[in-house]
Amino acid sequence: MVSATGIAIVLLAASGAGGGADGKVFLSVWAVQATNEQRETKHFDPGLETIRDAVADLPFDTYRRVRADRKEAACGAEIRFPLDARYTLFVKPVSKEEDGRIRLDIRVEIAPKKEGDKPVNALSTRMIAAPGKKTRLGGFKLDKGELLIVLAAGN
């Protein structure tokens, strides 16, 4: 039986201590290979426990860590997260609201197929990440699956 494969990208944006009055945002990204291996219970590699609730309703049963990264960004500064050889995630914190929500510009680029060509924007959006809430974007096709982006914000 052919297994379904995907990559789940999990992004956690959390403002710094003290409500983030300094305009800094901490960004954590996990790139996860999601597959369907006909398991009876879902399997998560060590370190991926924090994303369980974000992917619980997906049809995949195996989640393997591909990459994890954490960076600090100032509001207005775009941060680059290479995810694999094909995809790169760009996140720009735009502002922090008084209620703790973080306004983010999100962009996912696909590397060009030929050298010298320009990358393609697979997604370009602005969202407001609410503290403690996760948002999933996606549906990007991969060779044998799909790419998902899960966003969460917290203070």
CSV table of N, CA and C in Angstrom, one decimal:
chain,number,residue,atom,x,y,z
A,1,MET,N,0.8,-1.2,0.0
A,1,MET,CA,0.0,0.0,0.0
A,1,MET,C,0.9,1.2,0.0
A,2,VAL,N,0.5,2.2,-0.8
A,2,VAL,CA,1.3,3.4,-0.9
A,2,VAL,C,1.0,4.3,0.3
A,3,SER,N,2.1,4.9,0.9
A,3,SER,CA,1.9,5.7,2.1
A,3,SER,C,1.8,7.2,1.7
A,4,ALA,N,0.9,7.9,2.3
A,4,ALA,CA,0.8,9.3,2.0
A,4,ALA,C,1.8,10.1,2.8
A,5,THR,N,2.4,11.1,2.2
A,5,THR,CA,3.5,11.8,2.8
A,5,THR,C,3.2,13.3,2.8
A,6,GLY,N,3.5,14.0,3.8
A,6,GLY,CA,3.4,15.4,3.8
A,6,GLY,C,4.4,16.1,4.7
A,7,ILE,N,4.4,17.4,4.7
A,7,ILE,CA,5.2,18.1,5.6
A,7,ILE,C,4.3,19.0,6.4
A,8,ALA,N,4.4,19.0,7.7
A,8,ALA,CA,3.6,19.9,8.5
A,8,ALA,C,4.6,20.9,9.0
A,9,ILE,N,4.3,22.1,8.8
A,9,ILE,CA,5.1,23.2,9.3
A,9,ILE,C,4.4,23.9,10.5
A,10,VAL,N,5.1,23.9,11.6
A,10,VAL,CA,4.4,24.4,12.8
A,10,VAL,C,5.2,25.7,13.2
A,11,LEU,N,4.5,26.7,13.3
A,11,LEU,CA,5.1,28.0,13.7
A,11,LEU,C,4.5,28.5,15.0
A,12,LEU,N,5.3,28.8,16.0
A,12,LEU,CA,4.8,29.3,17.2
A,12,LEU,C,5.4,30.7,17.4
A,13,ALA,N,4.6,31.7,17.5
A,13,ALA,CA,5.0,33.1,17.7
A,13,ALA,C,4.6,33.5,19.1
A,14,ALA,N,5.6,33.9,19.9
A,14,ALA,CA,5.3,34.2,21.2
A,14,ALA,C,6.0,35.5,21.6
A,15,SER,N,5.3,36.5,22.1
A,15,SER,CA,5.9,37.7,22.5
A,15,SER,C,6.8,37.6,23.7
A,16,GLY,N,7.7,38.5,23.8
A,16,GLY,CA,8.7,38.4,24.9
A,16,GLY,C,8.0,38.6,26.3
A,17,ALA,N,8.8,38.5,27.3
A,17,ALA,CA,8.3,38.7,28.7
A,17,ALA,C,7.8,40.1,28.9
A,18,GLY,N,6.9,40.2,29.8
A,18,GLY,CA,6.4,41.6,30.1
A,18,GLY,C,5.5,42.1,29.1
A,19,GLY,N,4.8,41.3,28.3
A,19,GLY,CA,3.9,41.8,27.3
A,19,GLY,C,4.5,42.3,26.0
A,20,GLY,N,5.8,42.2,25.9
A,20,GLY,CA,6.4,42.5,24.6
A,20,GLY,C,6.4,44.0,24.2
A,21,ALA,N,6.6,44.9,25.2
A,21,ALA,CA,6.6,46.3,24.9
A,21,ALA,C,7.7,46.7,24.0
A,22,ASP,N,8.8,45.9,23.9
A,22,ASP,CA,9.9,46.2,23.1
A,22,ASP,C,9.7,45.9,21.7
A,23,GLY,N,8.6,45.3,21.3
A,23,GLY,CA,8.3,45.0,19.9
A,23,GLY,C,9.0,43.8,19.4
A,24,LYS,N,9.6,43.0,20.3
A,24,LYS,CA,10.3,41.7,19.9
A,24,LYS,C,9.3,40.6,19.9
A,25,VAL,N,9.4,39.6,19.0
A,25,VAL,CA,8.6,38.4,18.9
A,25,VAL,C,9.5,37.2,18.8
A,26,PHE,N,9.2,36.2,19.5
A,26,PHE,CA,10.0,34.9,19.3
A,26,PHE,C,9.3,34.0,18.4
A,27,LEU,N,9.9,33.5,17.4
A,27,LEU,CA,9.3,32.7,16.4
A,27,LEU,C,10.0,31.3,16.4
A,28,SER,N,9.2,30.3,16.6
A,28,SER,CA,9.7,28.9,16.6
A,28,SER,C,9.0,28.2,15.4
A,29,VAL,N,9.8,27.4,14.7
A,29,VAL,CA,9.3,26.7,13.5
A,29,VAL,C,9.8,25.2,13.6
A,30,TRP,N,8.8,24.3,13.4
A,30,TRP,CA,9.1,22.9,13.3
A,30,TRP,C,8.6,22.4,11.9
A,31,ALA,N,9.5,21.8,11.1
A,31,ALA,CA,9.1,21.2,9.9
A,31,ALA,C,9.0,19.7,10.2
A,32,VAL,N,7.8,19.1,9.8
A,32,VAL,CA,7.5,17.8,10.2
A,32,VAL,C,7.1,17.0,9.0
A,33,GLN,N,7.6,15.8,8.8
A,33,GLN,CA,7.2,14.9,7.8
A,33,GLN,C,6.0,14.1,8.3
A,34,ALA,N,4.8,14.3,7.6
A,34,ALA,CA,3.6,13.6,8.1
A,34,ALA,C,3.3,12.5,7.1
A,35,THR,N,3.2,11.2,7.6
A,35,THR,CA,2.9,10.1,6.7
A,35,THR,C,1.8,9.3,7.2
A,36,ASN,N,1.2,8.5,6.4
A,36,ASN,CA,0.2,7.5,6.8
A,36,ASN,C,0.8,6.1,6.6
A,37,GLU,N,1.1,5.5,7.8
A,37,GLU,CA,1.8,4.2,7.8
A,37,GLU,C,0.9,3.1,8.4
A,38,GLN,N,-0.4,3.4,8.4
A,38,GLN,CA,-1.4,2.4,8.8
A,38,GLN,C,-1.2,2.0,10.3
A,39,ARG,N,-0.8,3.0,11.1
A,39,ARG,CA,-0.6,2.7,12.6
A,39,ARG,C,-2.0,2.7,13.2
A,40,GLU,N,-2.1,2.0,14.3
A,40,GLU,CA,-3.4,2.0,15.1
A,40,GLU,C,-3.5,3.3,15.9
A,41,THR,N,-2.3,3.8,16.4
A,41,THR,CA,-2.3,5.1,17.1
A,41,THR,C,-1.3,6.0,16.5
A,42,LYS,N,-1.5,7.3,16.6
A,42,LYS,CA,-0.6,8.3,16.0
A,42,LYS,C,0.7,8.3,16.7
A,43,HIS,N,1.8,8.4,15.9
A,43,HIS,CA,3.1,8.5,16.4
A,43,HIS,C,3.7,9.9,16.1
A,44,PHE,N,4.4,10.4,17.2
A,44,PHE,CA,5.1,11.7,17.1
A,44,PHE,C,6.5,11.5,17.5
A,45,ASP,N,7.5,11.9,16.7
A,45,ASP,CA,8.9,11.9,17.2
A,45,ASP,C,9.0,12.7,18.4
A,46,PRO,N,10.1,12.4,19.2
A,46,PRO,CA,10.3,13.2,20.4
A,46,PRO,C,10.5,14.7,20.0
A,47,GLY,N,9.9,15.6,20.9
A,47,GLY,CA,10.0,17.0,20.6
A,47,GLY,C,8.8,17.5,19.9
A,48,LEU,N,7.9,16.7,19.4
A,48,LEU,CA,6.8,17.1,18.6
A,48,LEU,C,5.5,17.1,19.4
A,49,GLU,N,5.6,16.8,20.7
A,49,GLU,CA,4.4,16.7,21.5
A,49,GLU,C,3.6,18.0,21.5
A,50,THR,N,4.2,19.1,21.4
A,50,THR,CA,3.5,20.4,21.4
A,50,THR,C,2.7,20.7,20.2
A,51,ILE,N,2.8,19.9,19.2
A,51,ILE,CA,2.0,20.1,18.0
A,51,ILE,C,0.9,19.1,17.8
A,52,ARG,N,0.7,18.2,18.8
A,52,ARG,CA,-0.3,17.2,18.7
A,52,ARG,C,-1.7,17.8,18.5
A,53,ASP,N,-2.1,18.8,19.2
A,53,ASP,CA,-3.4,19.4,19.1
A,53,ASP,C,-3.6,20.1,17.8
A,54,ALA,N,-2.5,20.6,17.2
A,54,ALA,CA,-2.6,21.3,15.9
A,54,ALA,C,-2.9,20.4,14.7
A,55,VAL,N,-2.5,19.1,14.9
A,55,VAL,CA,-2.6,18.2,13.7
A,55,VAL,C,-3.5,17.0,14.1
A,56,ALA,N,-4.1,17.0,15.2
A,56,ALA,CA,-4.9,15.8,15.7
A,56,ALA,C,-6.0,15.4,14.7
A,57,ASP,N,-6.6,16.3,14.0
A,57,ASP,CA,-7.7,15.9,13.1
A,57,ASP,C,-7.2,15.5,11.7
A,58,LEU,N,-5.9,15.5,11.4
A,58,LEU,CA,-5.4,15.2,10.1
A,58,LEU,C,-5.4,13.7,9.9
A,59,PRO,N,-5.4,13.3,8.6
A,59,PRO,CA,-5.5,11.8,8.3
A,59,PRO,C,-4.1,11.1,8.5
A,60,PHE,N,-3.1,11.8,8.8
A,60,PHE,CA,-1.8,11.2,8.9
A,60,PHE,C,-1.7,10.5,10.3
A,61,ASP,N,-0.9,9.5,10.4
A,61,ASP,CA,-0.7,8.8,11.6
A,61,ASP,C,0.8,8.8,12.1
A,62,THR,N,1.7,9.3,11.4
A,62,THR,CA,3.1,9.4,11.8
A,62,THR,C,3.7,10.8,11.5
A,63,TYR,N,4.3,11.4,12.5
A,63,TYR,CA,4.9,12.7,12.4
A,63,TYR,C,6.3,12.7,12.8
A,64,ARG,N,7.2,12.9,11.8
A,64,ARG,CA,8.6,12.8,12.0
A,64,ARG,C,9.2,14.2,11.9
A,65,ARG,N,10.1,14.6,12.8
A,65,ARG,CA,10.7,15.9,12.8
A,65,ARG,C,11.8,15.9,11.7
A,66,VAL,N,11.6,17.0,10.9
A,66,VAL,CA,12.6,17.2,9.8
A,66,VAL,C,13.5,18.4,10.2
A,67,ARG,N,12.9,19.4,10.8
A,67,ARG,CA,13.7,20.6,11.2
A,67,ARG,C,13.0,21.4,12.2
A,68,ALA,N,13.7,22.0,13.1
A,68,ALA,CA,13.2,22.9,14.1
A,68,ALA,C,14.1,24.1,14.3
A,69,ASP,N,13.5,25.3,14.5
A,69,ASP,CA,14.3,26.5,14.6
A,69,ASP,C,13.6,27.5,15.4
A,70,ARG,N,14.3,28.3,16.1
A,70,ARG,CA,13.7,29.4,16.9
A,70,ARG,C,14.5,30.7,16.7
A,71,LYS,N,13.8,31.8,16.4
A,71,LYS,CA,14.5,33.0,16.1
A,71,LYS,C,13.7,34.1,16.8
A,72,GLU,N,14.4,35.2,17.1
A,72,GLU,CA,13.7,36.4,17.6
A,72,GLU,C,13.7,37.4,16.5
A,73,ALA,N,12.5,38.1,16.4
A,73,ALA,CA,12.4,39.1,15.4
A,73,ALA,C,11.8,40.4,15.9
A,74,ALA,N,12.2,41.5,15.4
A,74,ALA,CA,11.6,42.8,15.8
A,74,ALA,C,10.4,43.0,14.8
A,75,CYS,N,9.5,43.7,15.3
A,75,CYS,CA,8.3,44.1,14.5
A,75,CYS,C,8.8,44.8,13.3
A,76,GLY,N,8.4,44.4,12.1
A,76,GLY,CA,8.8,45.0,10.8
A,76,GLY,C,10.0,44.3,10.2
A,77,ALA,N,10.6,43.3,10.8
A,77,ALA,CA,11.7,42.6,10.3
A,77,ALA,C,11.3,41.2,9.8
A,78,GLU,N,11.5,40.9,8.5
A,78,GLU,CA,11.1,39.6,8.0
A,78,GLU,C,12.2,38.6,8.3
A,79,ILE,N,11.8,37.4,8.8
A,79,ILE,CA,12.7,36.4,9.2
A,79,ILE,C,12.5,35.2,8.2
A,80,ARG,N,13.6,34.6,7.8
A,80,ARG,CA,13.6,33.5,6.8
A,80,ARG,C,13.9,32.2,7.5
A,81,PHE,N,13.0,31.2,7.2
A,81,PHE,CA,13.1,29.8,7.7
A,81,PHE,C,13.2,28.9,6.6
A,82,PRO,N,14.4,28.4,6.1
A,82,PRO,CA,14.5,27.4,5.1
A,82,PRO,C,13.9,26.1,5.7
A,83,LEU,N,12.9,25.5,5.1
A,83,LEU,CA,12.2,24.3,5.6
A,83,LEU,C,12.8,23.0,5.0
A,84,ASP,N,13.0,23.0,3.8
A,84,ASP,CA,13.7,21.9,3.1
A,84,ASP,C,14.3,22.4,1.8
A,85,ALA,N,14.7,21.6,0.9
A,85,ALA,CA,15.3,22.1,-0.3
A,85,ALA,C,14.4,22.8,-1.2
A,86,ARG,N,13.1,22.6,-1.0
A,86,ARG,CA,12.1,23.2,-1.9
A,86,ARG,C,11.3,24.4,-1.3
A,87,TYR,N,11.0,24.4,-0.1
A,87,TYR,CA,10.2,25.4,0.6
A,87,TYR,C,10.9,26.3,1.6
A,88,THR,N,10.6,27.6,1.6
A,88,THR,CA,11.1,28.5,2.6
A,88,THR,C,10.0,29.3,3.1
A,89,LEU,N,9.9,29.4,4.4
A,89,LEU,CA,8.9,30.2,5.1
A,89,LEU,C,9.5,31.6,5.5
A,90,PHE,N,8.7,32.6,5.2
A,90,PHE,CA,9.1,34.0,5.6
A,90,PHE,C,8.0,34.5,6.6
A,91,VAL,N,8.4,35.0,7.7
A,91,VAL,CA,7.5,35.6,8.7
A,91,VAL,C,7.9,37.0,9.1
A,92,LYS,N,7.0,37.9,9.0
A,92,LYS,CA,7.3,39.3,9.4
A,92,LYS,C,6.3,39.7,10.4
A,93,PRO,N,6.7,39.9,11.7
A,93,PRO,CA,5.8,40.4,12.7
A,93,PRO,C,5.5,41.9,12.3
A,94,VAL,N,4.3,42.3,12.2
A,94,VAL,CA,3.9,43.6,11.8
A,94,VAL,C,3.7,44.5,13.0
A,95,SER,N,2.9,43.9,14.0
A,95,SER,CA,2.6,44.7,15.2
A,95,SER,C,2.1,43.8,16.3
A,96,LYS,N,2.2,44.3,17.5
A,96,LYS,CA,1.6,43.6,18.6
A,96,LYS,C,0.4,44.4,19.1
A,97,GLU,N,-0.8,43.8,19.2
A,97,GLU,CA,-1.9,44.5,19.7
A,97,GLU,C,-2.0,44.6,21.2
A,98,GLU,N,-2.8,45.6,21.7
A,98,GLU,CA,-2.8,45.7,23.2
A,98,GLU,C,-3.3,44.5,23.9
A,99,ASP,N,-4.1,43.7,23.2
A,99,ASP,CA,-4.7,42.5,23.9
A,99,ASP,C,-3.7,41.3,23.7
A,100,GLY,N,-2.5,41.5,23.2
A,100,GLY,CA,-1.5,40.4,23.1
A,100,GLY,C,-1.5,39.7,21.7
A,101,ARG,N,-2.4,40.0,20.9
A,101,ARG,CA,-2.4,39.3,19.6
A,101,ARG,C,-1.2,39.9,18.7
A,102,ILE,N,-0.7,39.1,17.8
A,102,ILE,CA,0.4,39.5,17.0
A,102,ILE,C,0.0,39.4,15.5
A,103,ARG,N,0.1,40.6,14.9
A,103,ARG,CA,-0.2,40.6,13.4
A,103,ARG,C,1.0,40.2,12.7
A,104,LEU,N,0.9,39.2,11.8
A,104,LEU,CA,2.0,38.6,11.1
A,104,LEU,C,1.7,38.6,9.6
A,105,ASP,N,2.8,38.9,8.8
A,105,ASP,CA,2.8,38.7,7.3
A,105,ASP,C,3.5,37.4,7.1
A,106,ILE,N,2.8,36.5,6.4
A,106,ILE,CA,3.3,35.1,6.2
A,106,ILE,C,3.5,34.9,4.7
A,107,ARG,N,4.6,34.3,4.3
A,107,ARG,CA,4.9,34.0,2.9
A,107,ARG,C,5.6,32.7,2.8
A,108,VAL,N,5.2,31.8,1.9
A,108,VAL,CA,5.9,30.6,1.6
A,108,VAL,C,6.3,30.6,0.2
A,109,GLU,N,7.6,30.4,0.0
A,109,GLU,CA,8.2,30.4,-1.4
A,109,GLU,C,8.6,29.0,-1.8
A,110,ILE,N,8.4,28.7,-3.1
A,110,ILE,CA,8.9,27.4,-3.6
A,110,ILE,C,10.1,27.8,-4.5
A,111,ALA,N,11.2,27.0,-4.3
A,111,ALA,CA,12.4,27.3,-5.0
A,111,ALA,C,12.2,27.1,-6.5
A,112,PRO,N,12.9,27.9,-7.3
A,112,PRO,CA,12.7,27.7,-8.8
A,112,PRO,C,13.1,26.4,-9.3
A,113,LYS,N,12.5,25.9,-10.3
A,113,LYS,CA,12.8,24.6,-10.9
A,113,LYS,C,14.1,24.6,-11.7
A,114,LYS,N,14.4,25.8,-12.3
A,114,LYS,CA,15.6,25.9,-13.1
A,114,LYS,C,16.5,27.0,-12.5
A,115,GLU,N,17.7,26.8,-12.5
A,115,GLU,CA,18.7,27.9,-12.1
A,115,GLU,C,18.5,29.1,-12.9
A,116,GLY,N,18.4,30.3,-12.2
A,116,GLY,CA,18.2,31.6,-12.8
A,116,GLY,C,16.8,32.0,-12.8
A,117,ASP,N,15.8,31.1,-12.6
A,117,ASP,CA,14.4,31.5,-12.5
A,117,ASP,C,14.1,32.0,-11.1
A,118,LYS,N,13.0,32.7,-11.0
A,118,LYS,CA,12.6,33.3,-9.7
A,118,LYS,C,11.8,32.3,-8.9
A,119,PRO,N,11.9,32.4,-7.5
A,119,PRO,CA,11.0,31.6,-6.7
A,119,PRO,C,9.6,32.0,-6.9
A,120,VAL,N,8.7,31.0,-6.6
A,120,VAL,CA,7.2,31.2,-6.7
A,120,VAL,C,6.6,31.4,-5.3
A,121,ASN,N,5.8,32.4,-5.2
A,121,ASN,CA,5.0,32.5,-3.9
A,121,ASN,C,3.9,31.5,-3.9
A,122,ALA,N,4.0,30.6,-3.0
A,122,ALA,CA,2.9,29.6,-2.8
A,122,ALA,C,1.8,30.1,-1.9
A,123,LEU,N,2.2,31.1,-1.0
A,123,LEU,CA,1.2,31.7,-0.1
A,123,LEU,C,1.7,33.0,0.3
A,124,SER,N,0.8,34.0,0.4
A,124,SER,CA,1.2,35.3,0.9
A,124,SER,C,-0.1,35.8,1.6
A,125,THR,N,0.0,36.0,2.9
A,125,THR,CA,-1.2,36.4,3.7
A,125,THR,C,-0.8,37.2,4.9
A,126,ARG,N,-1.8,37.9,5.5
A,126,ARG,CA,-1.6,38.6,6.7
A,126,ARG,C,-2.6,37.9,7.7
A,127,MET,N,-2.2,37.7,8.9
A,127,MET,CA,-3.1,37.1,9.9
A,127,MET,C,-2.8,37.7,11.3
A,128,ILE,N,-3.8,37.6,12.1
A,128,ILE,CA,-3.6,38.0,13.5
A,128,ILE,C,-3.6,36.7,14.4
A,129,ALA,N,-2.5,36.4,15.0
A,129,ALA,CA,-2.4,35.3,15.8
A,129,ALA,C,-2.8,35.6,17.3
A,130,ALA,N,-3.9,34.9,17.7
A,130,ALA,CA,-4.4,35.1,19.1
A,130,ALA,C,-3.6,34.3,20.1
A,131,PRO,N,-3.4,34.9,21.3
A,131,PRO,CA,-2.6,34.1,22.3
A,131,PRO,C,-3.3,32.8,22.6
A,132,GLY,N,-2.5,31.7,22.6
A,132,GLY,CA,-3.0,30.4,23.0
A,132,GLY,C,-3.8,29.7,21.9
A,133,LYS,N,-4.1,30.3,20.8
A,133,LYS,CA,-4.9,29.7,19.7
A,133,LYS,C,-4.0,29.3,18.6
A,134,LYS,N,-4.3,28.2,18.0
A,134,LYS,CA,-3.5,27.7,16.8
A,134,LYS,C,-4.4,27.8,15.6
A,135,THR,N,-3.7,28.3,14.5
A,135,THR,CA,-4.4,28.4,13.2
A,135,THR,C,-3.6,27.6,12.2
A,136,ARG,N,-4.3,26.8,11.4
A,136,ARG,CA,-3.7,26.0,10.4
A,136,ARG,C,-4.0,26.6,9.0
A,137,LEU,N,-2.9,26.8,8.2
A,137,LEU,CA,-3.1,27.2,6.8
A,137,LEU,C,-2.5,26.1,6.0
A,138,GLY,N,-3.0,26.0,4.7
A,138,GLY,CA,-2.3,25.1,3.9
A,138,GLY,C,-3.1,24.4,2.9
A,139,GLY,N,-2.7,23.2,2.5
A,139,GLY,CA,-3.2,22.4,1.4
A,139,GLY,C,-2.3,22.4,0.2
A,140,PHE,N,-1.0,22.8,0.5
A,140,PHE,CA,0.0,22.8,-0.6
A,140,PHE,C,0.3,21.3,-0.9
A,141,LYS,N,0.3,21.0,-2.2
A,141,LYS,CA,0.6,19.7,-2.7
A,141,LYS,C,2.1,19.5,-2.7
A,142,LEU,N,2.5,18.3,-2.2
A,142,LEU,CA,3.9,17.9,-2.3
A,142,LEU,C,3.9,16.7,-3.2
A,143,ASP,N,5.0,16.0,-3.4
A,143,ASP,CA,5.1,14.9,-4.3
A,143,ASP,C,4.1,13.8,-3.9
A,144,LYS,N,4.0,13.5,-2.6
A,144,LYS,CA,3.0,12.5,-2.2
A,144,LYS,C,2.2,12.9,-1.0
A,145,GLY,N,2.0,14.2,-0.8
A,145,GLY,CA,1.2,14.6,0.3
A,145,GLY,C,0.9,16.1,0.2
A,146,GLU,N,0.9,16.8,1.4
A,146,GLU,CA,0.6,18.2,1.4
A,146,GLU,C,1.4,18.9,2.5
A,147,LEU,N,1.6,20.2,2.3
A,147,LEU,CA,2.3,21.0,3.2
A,147,LEU,C,1.3,21.8,4.1
A,148,LEU,N,1.4,21.7,5.4
A,148,LEU,CA,0.5,22.4,6.3
A,148,LEU,C,1.3,23.4,7.1
A,149,ILE,N,0.7,24.6,7.5
A,149,ILE,CA,1.4,25.5,8.4
A,149,ILE,C,0.4,25.7,9.5
A,150,VAL,N,0.9,25.5,10.7
A,150,VAL,CA,0.1,25.7,11.9
A,150,VAL,C,0.8,26.8,12.7
A,151,LEU,N,0.0,27.9,13.0
A,151,LEU,CA,0.5,29.0,13.7
A,151,LEU,C,-0.2,29.2,15.1
A,152,ALA,N,0.6,29.5,16.1
A,152,ALA,CA,0.1,29.8,17.4
A,152,ALA,C,0.8,31.0,18.0
A,153,ALA,N,0.1,31.8,18.8
A,153,ALA,CA,0.8,33.0,19.4
A,153,ALA,C,0.5,32.9,20.9
A,154,GLY,N,1.4,33.4,21.7
A,154,GLY,CA,1.2,33.5,23.1
A,154,GLY,C,2.1,34.5,23.8
A,155,ASN,N,1.7,34.9,25.0
A,155,ASN,CA,2.5,35.9,25.7
A,155,ASN,C,3.2,35.3,26.8
